[in-house]
Amino acid sequence: MRLGKLGKVGEDGTFADNFWTWWIALQPPERVVFEGRLSRTSEADWGKMLELCRKSRVLQVMAALLWWGEALDLLNDPIGCMDWDSAVDDVRWACLQMGKAELTG
């Protein structure tokens, strides 16, 4: 495990930046990046994301967050933790939206 490559969002080739690039690519097109953050719209079509859930893709996201968080804890990296906290918050929000869409769809 190469803990020194965790990096920060915006640092090309680091885990943090690669995670966000991957996570953004999974999002519905209605979620756009604005000022470095993904928009939060209830009008998004969550169908694609729900399909990815059925294919265990969200489990991969959760595993990546778990590994990232554990690595940050080992490094005692408070700045990196802010990027991780933002990622956890956004994944949580997206999962809540997918749950609502599944119930109403």
PDB file of N, CA and C in Angstrom:
ATOM      1  N   MET A   1       0.857  -1.170   0.000  1.00  0.00           N
ATOM      2  CA  MET A   1       0.000   0.000   0.000  1.00  0.00           C
ATOM      3  C   MET A   1       0.903   1.233   0.000  1.00  0.00           C
ATOM      4  N   ARG A   2       0.678   2.157  -0.923  1.00  0.00           N
ATOM      5  CA  ARG A   2       1.487   3.365  -1.014  1.00  0.00           C
ATOM      6  C   ARG A   2       0.699   4.538  -0.468  1.00  0.00           C
ATOM      7  N   LEU A   3       0.825   4.760   0.811  1.00  0.00           N
ATOM      8  CA  LEU A   3       0.034   5.790   1.477  1.00  0.00           C
ATOM      9  C   LEU A   3       0.420   7.192   1.035  1.00  0.00           C
ATOM     10  N   GLY A   4       1.630   7.400   0.582  1.00  0.00           N
ATOM     11  CA  GLY A   4       2.070   8.727   0.178  1.00  0.00           C
ATOM     12  C   GLY A   4       1.380   9.255  -1.063  1.00  0.00           C
ATOM     13  N   LYS A   5       0.694   8.411  -1.793  1.00  0.00           N
ATOM     14  CA  LYS A   5       0.021   8.818  -3.030  1.00  0.00           C
ATOM     15  C   LYS A   5      -1.450   9.161  -2.838  1.00  0.00           C
ATOM     16  N   LEU A   6      -1.901   9.302  -1.595  1.00  0.00           N
ATOM     17  CA  LEU A   6      -3.305   9.661  -1.361  1.00  0.00           C
ATOM     18  C   LEU A   6      -3.592  11.039  -1.912  1.00  0.00           C
ATOM     19  N   GLY A   7      -2.728  11.990  -1.623  1.00  0.00           N
ATOM     20  CA  GLY A   7      -2.836  13.331  -2.166  1.00  0.00           C
ATOM     21  C   GLY A   7      -4.112  14.067  -1.810  1.00  0.00           C
ATOM     22  N   LYS A   8      -4.377  15.080  -2.586  1.00  0.00           N
ATOM     23  CA  LYS A   8      -5.526  15.953  -2.392  1.00  0.00           C
ATOM     24  C   LYS A   8      -6.308  16.030  -3.702  1.00  0.00           C
ATOM     25  N   VAL A   9      -7.549  16.430  -3.607  1.00  0.00           N
ATOM     26  CA  VAL A   9      -8.362  16.657  -4.800  1.00  0.00           C
ATOM     27  C   VAL A   9      -7.690  17.764  -5.605  1.00  0.00           C
ATOM     28  N   GLY A  10      -7.532  17.540  -6.897  1.00  0.00           N
ATOM     29  CA  GLY A  10      -6.885  18.509  -7.773  1.00  0.00           C
ATOM     30  C   GLY A  10      -5.438  18.181  -8.063  1.00  0.00           C
ATOM     31  N   GLU A  11      -4.864  17.243  -7.318  1.00  0.00           N
ATOM     32  CA  GLU A  11      -3.496  16.801  -7.579  1.00  0.00           C
ATOM     33  C   GLU A  11      -3.563  15.582  -8.492  1.00  0.00           C
ATOM     34  N   ASP A  12      -3.240  15.777  -9.768  1.00  0.00           N
ATOM     35  CA  ASP A  12      -3.346  14.704 -10.757  1.00  0.00           C
ATOM     36  C   ASP A  12      -2.613  13.448 -10.325  1.00  0.00           C
ATOM     37  N   GLY A  13      -3.258  12.310 -10.539  1.00  0.00           N
ATOM     38  CA  GLY A  13      -2.656  11.017 -10.280  1.00  0.00           C
ATOM     39  C   GLY A  13      -2.743  10.538  -8.849  1.00  0.00           C
ATOM     40  N   THR A  14      -3.325  11.330  -7.958  1.00  0.00           N
ATOM     41  CA  THR A  14      -3.443  10.900  -6.567  1.00  0.00           C
ATOM     42  C   THR A  14      -4.744  10.129  -6.371  1.00  0.00           C
ATOM     43  N   PHE A  15      -4.814   9.368  -5.305  1.00  0.00           N
ATOM     44  CA  PHE A  15      -6.024   8.603  -5.011  1.00  0.00           C
ATOM     45  C   PHE A  15      -7.227   9.524  -4.857  1.00  0.00           C
ATOM     46  N   ALA A  16      -7.046  10.623  -4.111  1.00  0.00           N
ATOM     47  CA  ALA A  16      -8.160  11.553  -3.867  1.00  0.00           C
ATOM     48  C   ALA A  16      -8.710  12.091  -5.181  1.00  0.00           C
ATOM     49  N   ASP A  17      -7.840  12.529  -6.060  1.00  0.00           N
ATOM     50  CA  ASP A  17      -8.292  13.092  -7.329  1.00  0.00           C
ATOM     51  C   ASP A  17      -8.919  12.013  -8.218  1.00  0.00           C
ATOM     52  N   ASN A  18      -8.301  10.834  -8.247  1.00  0.00           N
ATOM     53  CA  ASN A  18      -8.854   9.741  -9.053  1.00  0.00           C
ATOM     54  C   ASN A  18     -10.211   9.288  -8.534  1.00  0.00           C
ATOM     55  N   PHE A  19     -10.392   9.248  -7.212  1.00  0.00           N
ATOM     56  CA  PHE A  19     -11.689   8.868  -6.656  1.00  0.00           C
ATOM     57  C   PHE A  19     -12.771   9.828  -7.139  1.00  0.00           C
ATOM     58  N   TRP A  20     -12.516  11.139  -7.015  1.00  0.00           N
ATOM     59  CA  TRP A  20     -13.527  12.122  -7.409  1.00  0.00           C
ATOM     60  C   TRP A  20     -13.820  12.070  -8.904  1.00  0.00           C
ATOM     61  N   THR A  21     -12.786  11.858  -9.712  1.00  0.00           N
ATOM     62  CA  THR A  21     -13.008  11.730 -11.158  1.00  0.00           C
ATOM     63  C   THR A  21     -13.916  10.544 -11.447  1.00  0.00           C
ATOM     64  N   TRP A  22     -13.664   9.425 -10.787  1.00  0.00           N
ATOM     65  CA  TRP A  22     -14.474   8.214 -10.951  1.00  0.00           C
ATOM     66  C   TRP A  22     -15.892   8.441 -10.453  1.00  0.00           C
ATOM     67  N   TRP A  23     -16.038   9.020  -9.268  1.00  0.00           N
ATOM     68  CA  TRP A  23     -17.354   9.244  -8.680  1.00  0.00           C
ATOM     69  C   TRP A  23     -18.190  10.178  -9.551  1.00  0.00           C
ATOM     70  N   ILE A  24     -17.592  11.239 -10.051  1.00  0.00           N
ATOM     71  CA  ILE A  24     -18.305  12.178 -10.922  1.00  0.00           C
ATOM     72  C   ILE A  24     -18.774  11.480 -12.197  1.00  0.00           C
ATOM     73  N   ALA A  25     -17.942  10.585 -12.739  1.00  0.00           N
ATOM     74  CA  ALA A  25     -18.304   9.871 -13.969  1.00  0.00           C
ATOM     75  C   ALA A  25     -19.510   8.951 -13.761  1.00  0.00           C
ATOM     76  N   LEU A  26     -19.749   8.516 -12.543  1.00  0.00           N
ATOM     77  CA  LEU A  26     -20.882   7.631 -12.251  1.00  0.00           C
ATOM     78  C   LEU A  26     -22.205   8.386 -12.103  1.00  0.00           C
ATOM     79  N   GLN A  27     -22.147   9.688 -11.966  1.00  0.00           N
ATOM     80  CA  GLN A  27     -23.327  10.481 -11.629  1.00  0.00           C
ATOM     81  C   GLN A  27     -24.265  10.695 -12.815  1.00  0.00           C
ATOM     82  N   PRO A  28     -25.547  10.931 -12.521  1.00  0.00           N
ATOM     83  CA  PRO A  28     -26.487  11.322 -13.581  1.00  0.00           C
ATOM     84  C   PRO A  28     -26.028  12.642 -14.210  1.00  0.00           C
ATOM     85  N   PRO A  29     -26.344  12.864 -15.476  1.00  0.00           N
ATOM     86  CA  PRO A  29     -25.884  14.085 -16.153  1.00  0.00           C
ATOM     87  C   PRO A  29     -26.405  15.378 -15.520  1.00  0.00           C
ATOM     88  N   GLU A  30     -27.499  15.288 -14.779  1.00  0.00           N
ATOM     89  CA  GLU A  30     -28.046  16.488 -14.143  1.00  0.00           C
ATOM     90  C   GLU A  30     -27.155  17.005 -13.009  1.00  0.00           C
ATOM     91  N   ARG A  31     -26.295  16.154 -12.492  1.00  0.00           N
ATOM     92  CA  ARG A  31     -25.378  16.578 -11.417  1.00  0.00           C
ATOM     93  C   ARG A  31     -24.127  17.143 -12.067  1.00  0.00           C
ATOM     94  N   VAL A  32     -23.970  18.424 -12.004  1.00  0.00           N
ATOM     95  CA  VAL A  32     -22.814  19.073 -12.624  1.00  0.00           C
ATOM     96  C   VAL A  32     -21.848  19.555 -11.545  1.00  0.00           C
ATOM     97  N   VAL A  33     -20.596  19.685 -11.938  1.00  0.00           N
ATOM     98  CA  VAL A  33     -19.588  20.206 -11.022  1.00  0.00           C
ATOM     99  C   VAL A  33     -19.630  21.719 -11.094  1.00  0.00           C
ATOM    100  N   PHE A  34     -19.809  22.357  -9.953  1.00  0.00           N
ATOM    101  CA  PHE A  34     -19.844  23.810  -9.860  1.00  0.00           C
ATOM    102  C   PHE A  34     -18.982  24.222  -8.684  1.00  0.00           C
ATOM    103  N   GLU A  35     -17.994  25.036  -8.944  1.00  0.00           N
ATOM    104  CA  GLU A  35     -17.063  25.497  -7.920  1.00  0.00           C
ATOM    105  C   GLU A  35     -16.476  24.327  -7.129  1.00  0.00           C
ATOM    106  N   GLY A  36     -16.085  23.280  -7.856  1.00  0.00           N
ATOM    107  CA  GLY A  36     -15.421  22.140  -7.244  1.00  0.00           C
ATOM    108  C   GLY A  36     -16.315  21.155  -6.522  1.00  0.00           C
ATOM    109  N   ARG A  37     -17.633  21.358  -6.573  1.00  0.00           N
ATOM    110  CA  ARG A  37     -18.560  20.456  -5.873  1.00  0.00           C
ATOM    111  C   ARG A  37     -19.634  19.988  -6.846  1.00  0.00           C
ATOM    112  N   LEU A  38     -20.142  18.791  -6.606  1.00  0.00           N
ATOM    113  CA  LEU A  38     -21.252  18.281  -7.401  1.00  0.00           C
ATOM    114  C   LEU A  38     -22.550  18.950  -6.963  1.00  0.00           C
ATOM    115  N   SER A  39     -23.360  19.323  -7.945  1.00  0.00           N
ATOM    116  CA  SER A  39     -24.660  19.913  -7.625  1.00  0.00           C
ATOM    117  C   SER A  39     -25.551  18.860  -6.970  1.00  0.00           C
ATOM    118  N   ARG A  40     -26.491  19.342  -6.202  1.00  0.00           N
ATOM    119  CA  ARG A  40     -27.443  18.445  -5.531  1.00  0.00           C
ATOM    120  C   ARG A  40     -28.842  18.820  -5.982  1.00  0.00           C
ATOM    121  N   THR A  41     -29.314  18.107  -6.972  1.00  0.00           N
ATOM    122  CA  THR A  41     -30.635  18.365  -7.512  1.00  0.00           C
ATOM    123  C   THR A  41     -31.523  17.152  -7.327  1.00  0.00           C
ATOM    124  N   SER A  42     -32.733  17.396  -6.893  1.00  0.00           N
ATOM    125  CA  SER A  42     -33.685  16.295  -6.733  1.00  0.00           C
ATOM    126  C   SER A  42     -34.291  15.895  -8.074  1.00  0.00           C
ATOM    127  N   GLU A  43     -33.981  16.648  -9.120  1.00  0.00           N
ATOM    128  CA  GLU A  43     -34.545  16.381 -10.444  1.00  0.00           C
ATOM    129  C   GLU A  43     -33.726  15.390 -11.263  1.00  0.00           C
ATOM    130  N   ALA A  44     -32.682  14.834 -10.700  1.00  0.00           N
ATOM    131  CA  ALA A  44     -31.808  13.920 -11.438  1.00  0.00           C
ATOM    132  C   ALA A  44     -32.499  12.589 -11.708  1.00  0.00           C
ATOM    133  N   ASP A  45     -32.132  11.971 -12.828  1.00  0.00           N
ATOM    134  CA  ASP A  45     -32.605  10.631 -13.168  1.00  0.00           C
ATOM    135  C   ASP A  45     -31.611   9.630 -12.580  1.00  0.00           C
ATOM    136  N   TRP A  46     -32.005   8.971 -11.527  1.00  0.00           N
ATOM    137  CA  TRP A  46     -31.120   8.077 -10.787  1.00  0.00           C
ATOM    138  C   TRP A  46     -31.129   6.654 -11.340  1.00  0.00           C
ATOM    139  N   GLY A  47     -31.789   6.435 -12.469  1.00  0.00           N
ATOM    140  CA  GLY A  47     -31.897   5.089 -13.047  1.00  0.00           C
ATOM    141  C   GLY A  47     -30.555   4.434 -13.319  1.00  0.00           C
ATOM    142  N   LYS A  48     -29.614   5.181 -13.911  1.00  0.00           N
ATOM    143  CA  LYS A  48     -28.293   4.632 -14.216  1.00  0.00           C
ATOM    144  C   LYS A  48     -27.570   4.241 -12.924  1.00  0.00           C
ATOM    145  N   MET A  49     -27.640   5.103 -11.933  1.00  0.00           N
ATOM    146  CA  MET A  49     -26.978   4.809 -10.665  1.00  0.00           C
ATOM    147  C   MET A  49     -27.622   3.597  -9.984  1.00  0.00           C
ATOM    148  N   LEU A  50     -28.946   3.492 -10.068  1.00  0.00           N
ATOM    149  CA  LEU A  50     -29.614   2.331  -9.469  1.00  0.00           C
ATOM    150  C   LEU A  50     -29.165   1.045 -10.153  1.00  0.00           C
ATOM    151  N   GLU A  51     -28.982   1.109 -11.459  1.00  0.00           N
ATOM    152  CA  GLU A  51     -28.485  -0.059 -12.194  1.00  0.00           C
ATOM    153  C   GLU A  51     -27.069  -0.413 -11.748  1.00  0.00           C
ATOM    154  N   LEU A  52     -26.243   0.611 -11.521  1.00  0.00           N
ATOM    155  CA  LEU A  52     -24.885   0.365 -11.032  1.00  0.00           C
ATOM    156  C   LEU A  52     -24.917  -0.265  -9.641  1.00  0.00           C
ATOM    157  N   CYS A  53     -25.891   0.136  -8.822  1.00  0.00           N
ATOM    158  CA  CYS A  53     -26.042  -0.475  -7.490  1.00  0.00           C
ATOM    159  C   CYS A  53     -26.313  -1.964  -7.621  1.00  0.00           C
ATOM    160  N   ARG A  54     -27.153  -2.287  -8.563  1.00  0.00           N
ATOM    161  CA  ARG A  54     -27.499  -3.702  -8.762  1.00  0.00           C
ATOM    162  C   ARG A  54     -26.278  -4.500  -9.226  1.00  0.00           C
ATOM    163  N   LYS A  55     -25.316  -3.818  -9.826  1.00  0.00           N
ATOM    164  CA  LYS A  55     -24.086  -4.479 -10.291  1.00  0.00           C
ATOM    165  C   LYS A  55     -22.962  -4.348  -9.265  1.00  0.00           C
ATOM    166  N   SER A  56     -23.285  -3.970  -8.059  1.00  0.00           N
ATOM    167  CA  SER A  56     -22.343  -3.852  -6.936  1.00  0.00           C
ATOM    168  C   SER A  56     -21.337  -2.717  -7.098  1.00  0.00           C
ATOM    169  N   ARG A  57     -21.560  -1.788  -8.009  1.00  0.00           N
ATOM    170  CA  ARG A  57     -20.622  -0.686  -8.179  1.00  0.00           C
ATOM    171  C   ARG A  57     -20.572   0.185  -6.928  1.00  0.00           C
ATOM    172  N   VAL A  58     -21.719   0.379  -6.278  1.00  0.00           N
ATOM    173  CA  VAL A  58     -21.724   1.208  -5.074  1.00  0.00           C
ATOM    174  C   VAL A  58     -20.922   0.527  -3.967  1.00  0.00           C
ATOM    175  N   LEU A  59     -20.895  -0.794  -3.944  1.00  0.00           N
ATOM    176  CA  LEU A  59     -20.048  -1.489  -2.978  1.00  0.00           C
ATOM    177  C   LEU A  59     -18.576  -1.178  -3.236  1.00  0.00           C
ATOM    178  N   GLN A  60     -18.196  -1.038  -4.497  1.00  0.00           N
ATOM    179  CA  GLN A  60     -16.825  -0.662  -4.828  1.00  0.00           C
ATOM    180  C   GLN A  60     -16.525   0.746  -4.319  1.00  0.00           C
ATOM    181  N   VAL A  61     -17.500   1.638  -4.465  1.00  0.00           N
ATOM    182  CA  VAL A  61     -17.336   3.010  -3.966  1.00  0.00           C
ATOM    183  C   VAL A  61     -17.160   2.987  -2.457  1.00  0.00           C
ATOM    184  N   MET A  62     -17.996   2.211  -1.763  1.00  0.00           N
ATOM    185  CA  MET A  62     -17.901   2.119  -0.301  1.00  0.00           C
ATOM    186  C   MET A  62     -16.550   1.540   0.130  1.00  0.00           C
ATOM    187  N   ALA A  63     -16.090   0.514  -0.583  1.00  0.00           N
ATOM    188  CA  ALA A  63     -14.791  -0.084  -0.255  1.00  0.00           C
ATOM    189  C   ALA A  63     -13.668   0.926  -0.456  1.00  0.00           C
ATOM    190  N   ALA A  64     -13.743   1.712  -1.518  1.00  0.00           N
ATOM    191  CA  ALA A  64     -12.724   2.742  -1.767  1.00  0.00           C
ATOM    192  C   ALA A  64     -12.735   3.788  -0.655  1.00  0.00           C
ATOM    193  N   LEU A  65     -13.930   4.191  -0.231  1.00  0.00           N
ATOM    194  CA  LEU A  65     -14.022   5.162   0.864  1.00  0.00           C
ATOM    195  C   LEU A  65     -13.466   4.585   2.161  1.00  0.00           C
ATOM    196  N   LEU A  66     -13.753   3.322   2.429  1.00  0.00           N
ATOM    197  CA  LEU A  66     -13.244   2.675   3.637  1.00  0.00           C
ATOM    198  C   LEU A  66     -11.715   2.639   3.620  1.00  0.00           C
ATOM    199  N   TRP A  67     -11.149   2.191   2.506  1.00  0.00           N
ATOM    200  CA  TRP A  67      -9.691   2.115   2.400  1.00  0.00           C
ATOM    201  C   TRP A  67      -9.074   3.504   2.551  1.00  0.00           C
ATOM    202  N   TRP A  68      -9.633   4.487   1.852  1.00  0.00           N
ATOM    203  CA  TRP A  68      -9.129   5.863   1.891  1.00  0.00           C
ATOM    204  C   TRP A  68      -9.171   6.402   3.318  1.00  0.00           C
ATOM    205  N   GLY A  69     -10.290   6.206   4.002  1.00  0.00           N
ATOM    206  CA  GLY A  69     -10.427   6.694   5.373  1.00  0.00           C
ATOM    207  C   GLY A  69      -9.438   6.034   6.325  1.00  0.00           C
ATOM    208  N   GLU A  70      -9.254   4.730   6.187  1.00  0.00           N
ATOM    209  CA  GLU A  70      -8.292   4.016   7.032  1.00  0.00           C
ATOM    210  C   GLU A  70      -6.871   4.511   6.769  1.00  0.00           C
ATOM    211  N   ALA A  71      -6.536   4.726   5.506  1.00  0.00           N
ATOM    212  CA  ALA A  71      -5.197   5.211   5.161  1.00  0.00           C
ATOM    213  C   ALA A  71      -4.966   6.613   5.719  1.00  0.00           C
ATOM    214  N   LEU A  72      -5.971   7.478   5.628  1.00  0.00           N
ATOM    215  CA  LEU A  72      -5.842   8.833   6.187  1.00  0.00           C
ATOM    216  C   LEU A  72      -5.656   8.787   7.697  1.00  0.00           C
ATOM    217  N   ASP A  73      -6.352   7.873   8.341  1.00  0.00           N
ATOM    218  CA  ASP A  73      -6.213   7.729   9.784  1.00  0.00           C
ATOM    219  C   ASP A  73      -4.782   7.326  10.147  1.00  0.00           C
ATOM    220  N   LEU A  74      -4.220   6.415   9.375  1.00  0.00           N
ATOM    221  CA  LEU A  74      -2.834   5.991   9.615  1.00  0.00           C
ATOM    222  C   LEU A  74      -1.851   7.147   9.431  1.00  0.00           C
ATOM    223  N   LEU A  75      -2.138   7.995   8.454  1.00  0.00           N
ATOM    224  CA  LEU A  75      -1.248   9.119   8.157  1.00  0.00           C
ATOM    225  C   LEU A  75      -1.493  10.325   9.058  1.00  0.00           C
ATOM    226  N   ASN A  76      -2.617  10.301   9.788  1.00  0.00           N
ATOM    227  CA  ASN A  76      -3.008  11.453  10.608  1.00  0.00           C
ATOM    228  C   ASN A  76      -2.990  12.735   9.754  1.00  0.00           C
ATOM    229  N   ASP A  77      -3.792  12.708   8.679  1.00  0.00           N
ATOM    230  CA  ASP A  77      -3.797  13.769   7.667  1.00  0.00           C
ATOM    231  C   ASP A  77      -5.114  14.558   7.728  1.00  0.00           C
ATOM    232  N   PRO A  78      -5.174  15.642   8.531  1.00  0.00           N
ATOM    233  CA  PRO A  78      -6.441  16.375   8.678  1.00  0.00           C
ATOM    234  C   PRO A  78      -6.902  17.057   7.395  1.00  0.00           C
ATOM    235  N   ILE A  79      -5.990  17.511   6.552  1.00  0.00           N
ATOM    236  CA  ILE A  79      -6.403  18.159   5.302  1.00  0.00           C
ATOM    237  C   ILE A  79      -6.976  17.124   4.342  1.00  0.00           C
ATOM    238  N   GLY A  80      -6.334  15.975   4.244  1.00  0.00           N
ATOM    239  CA  GLY A  80      -6.865  14.902   3.412  1.00  0.00           C
ATOM    240  C   GLY A  80      -8.214  14.422   3.915  1.00  0.00           C
ATOM    241  N   CYS A  81      -8.406  14.493   5.223  1.00  0.00           N
ATOM    242  CA  CYS A  81      -9.690  14.080   5.808  1.00  0.00           C
ATOM    243  C   CYS A  81     -10.833  14.975   5.349  1.00  0.00           C
ATOM    244  N   MET A  82     -10.549  16.233   5.059  1.00  0.00           N
ATOM    245  CA  MET A  82     -11.609  17.124   4.571  1.00  0.00           C
ATOM    246  C   MET A  82     -12.097  16.656   3.207  1.00  0.00           C
ATOM    247  N   ASP A  83     -11.172  16.239   2.307  1.00  0.00           N
ATOM    248  CA  ASP A  83     -11.573  15.701   1.003  1.00  0.00           C
ATOM    249  C   ASP A  83     -12.384  14.425   1.185  1.00  0.00           C
ATOM    250  N   TRP A  84     -11.937  13.568   2.121  1.00  0.00           N
ATOM    251  CA  TRP A  84     -12.628  12.316   2.381  1.00  0.00           C
ATOM    252  C   TRP A  84     -14.024  12.576   2.964  1.00  0.00           C
ATOM    253  N   ASP A  85     -14.115  13.498   3.921  1.00  0.00           N
ATOM    254  CA  ASP A  85     -15.419  13.844   4.509  1.00  0.00           C
ATOM    255  C   ASP A  85     -16.391  14.320   3.440  1.00  0.00           C
ATOM    256  N   SER A  86     -15.905  15.136   2.511  1.00  0.00           N
ATOM    257  CA  SER A  86     -16.757  15.619   1.407  1.00  0.00           C
ATOM    258  C   SER A  86     -17.227  14.464   0.540  1.00  0.00           C
ATOM    259  N   ALA A  87     -16.332  13.520   0.279  1.00  0.00           N
ATOM    260  CA  ALA A  87     -16.694  12.362  -0.536  1.00  0.00           C
ATOM    261  C   ALA A  87     -17.744  11.511   0.171  1.00  0.00           C
ATOM    262  N   VAL A  88     -17.541  11.244   1.451  1.00  0.00           N
ATOM    263  CA  VAL A  88     -18.510  10.450   2.218  1.00  0.00           C
ATOM    264  C   VAL A  88     -19.869  11.147   2.236  1.00  0.00           C
ATOM    265  N   ASP A  89     -19.864  12.451   2.436  1.00  0.00           N
ATOM    266  CA  ASP A  89     -21.113  13.210   2.470  1.00  0.00           C
ATOM    267  C   ASP A  89     -21.839  13.123   1.133  1.00  0.00           C
ATOM    268  N   ASP A  90     -21.099  13.240   0.028  1.00  0.00           N
ATOM    269  CA  ASP A  90     -21.746  13.201  -1.278  1.00  0.00           C
ATOM    270  C   ASP A  90     -22.255  11.804  -1.605  1.00  0.00           C
ATOM    271  N   VAL A  91     -21.499  10.775  -1.268  1.00  0.00           N
ATOM    272  CA  VAL A  91     -21.958   9.401  -1.502  1.00  0.00           C
ATOM    273  C   VAL A  91     -23.209   9.123  -0.671  1.00  0.00           C
ATOM    274  N   ARG A  92     -23.217   9.575   0.569  1.00  0.00           N
ATOM    275  CA  ARG A  92     -24.391   9.393   1.428  1.00  0.00           C
ATOM    276  C   ARG A  92     -25.608  10.068   0.804  1.00  0.00           C
ATOM    277  N   TRP A  93     -25.439  11.311   0.351  1.00  0.00           N
ATOM    278  CA  TRP A  93     -26.543  12.049  -0.256  1.00  0.00           C
ATOM    279  C   TRP A  93     -27.056  11.326  -1.507  1.00  0.00           C
ATOM    280  N   ALA A  94     -26.133  10.876  -2.351  1.00  0.00           N
ATOM    281  CA  ALA A  94     -26.537  10.185  -3.582  1.00  0.00           C
ATOM    282  C   ALA A  94     -27.282   8.888  -3.244  1.00  0.00           C
ATOM    283  N   CYS A  95     -26.824   8.162  -2.245  1.00  0.00           N
ATOM    284  CA  CYS A  95     -27.512   6.922  -1.846  1.00  0.00           C
ATOM    285  C   CYS A  95     -28.923   7.214  -1.344  1.00  0.00           C
ATOM    286  N   LEU A  96     -29.090   8.291  -0.597  1.00  0.00           N
ATOM    287  CA  LEU A  96     -30.431   8.687  -0.149  1.00  0.00           C
ATOM    288  C   LEU A  96     -31.328   9.017  -1.338  1.00  0.00           C
ATOM    289  N   GLN A  97     -30.789   9.716  -2.338  1.00  0.00           N
ATOM    290  CA  GLN A  97     -31.566  10.051  -3.517  1.00  0.00           C
ATOM    291  C   GLN A  97     -31.957   8.814  -4.293  1.00  0.00           C
ATOM    292  N   MET A  98     -31.023   7.851  -4.405  1.00  0.00           N
ATOM    293  CA  MET A  98     -31.335   6.601  -5.104  1.00  0.00           C
ATOM    294  C   MET A  98     -32.410   5.821  -4.356  1.00  0.00           C
ATOM    295  N   GLY A  99     -32.347   5.835  -3.037  1.00  0.00           N
ATOM    296  CA  GLY A  99     -33.380   5.172  -2.239  1.00  0.00           C
ATOM    297  C   GLY A  99     -34.745   5.785  -2.469  1.00  0.00           C
ATOM    298  N   LYS A 100     -34.804   7.113  -2.503  1.00  0.00           N
ATOM    299  CA  LYS A 100     -36.083   7.805  -2.774  1.00  0.00           C
ATOM    300  C   LYS A 100     -36.590   7.458  -4.167  1.00  0.00           C
ATOM    301  N   ALA A 101     -35.685   7.430  -5.160  1.00  0.00           N
ATOM    302  CA  ALA A 101     -36.076   7.128  -6.533  1.00  0.00           C
ATOM    303  C   ALA A 101     -36.592   5.689  -6.645  1.00  0.00           C
ATOM    304  N   GLU A 102     -35.948   4.774  -5.931  1.00  0.00           N
ATOM    305  CA  GLU A 102     -36.362   3.374  -5.961  1.00  0.00           C
ATOM    306  C   GLU A 102     -37.761   3.221  -5.373  1.00  0.00           C
ATOM    307  N   LEU A 103     -38.052   3.959  -4.303  1.00  0.00           N
ATOM    308  CA  LEU A 103     -39.365   3.882  -3.652  1.00  0.00           C
ATOM    309  C   LEU A 103     -40.471   4.466  -4.516  1.00  0.00           C
ATOM    310  N   THR A 104     -40.157   5.549  -5.254  1.00  0.00           N
ATOM    311  CA  THR A 104     -41.183   6.208  -6.057  1.00  0.00           C
ATOM    312  C   THR A 104     -41.258   5.663  -7.471  1.00  0.00           C
ATOM    313  N   GLY A 105     -40.223   4.957  -7.903  1.00  0.00           N
ATOM    314  CA  GLY A 105     -40.170   4.470  -9.284  1.00  0.00           C
ATOM    315  C   GLY A 105     -40.763   3.146  -9.421  1.00  0.00           C
TER     316      GLY A 105
END
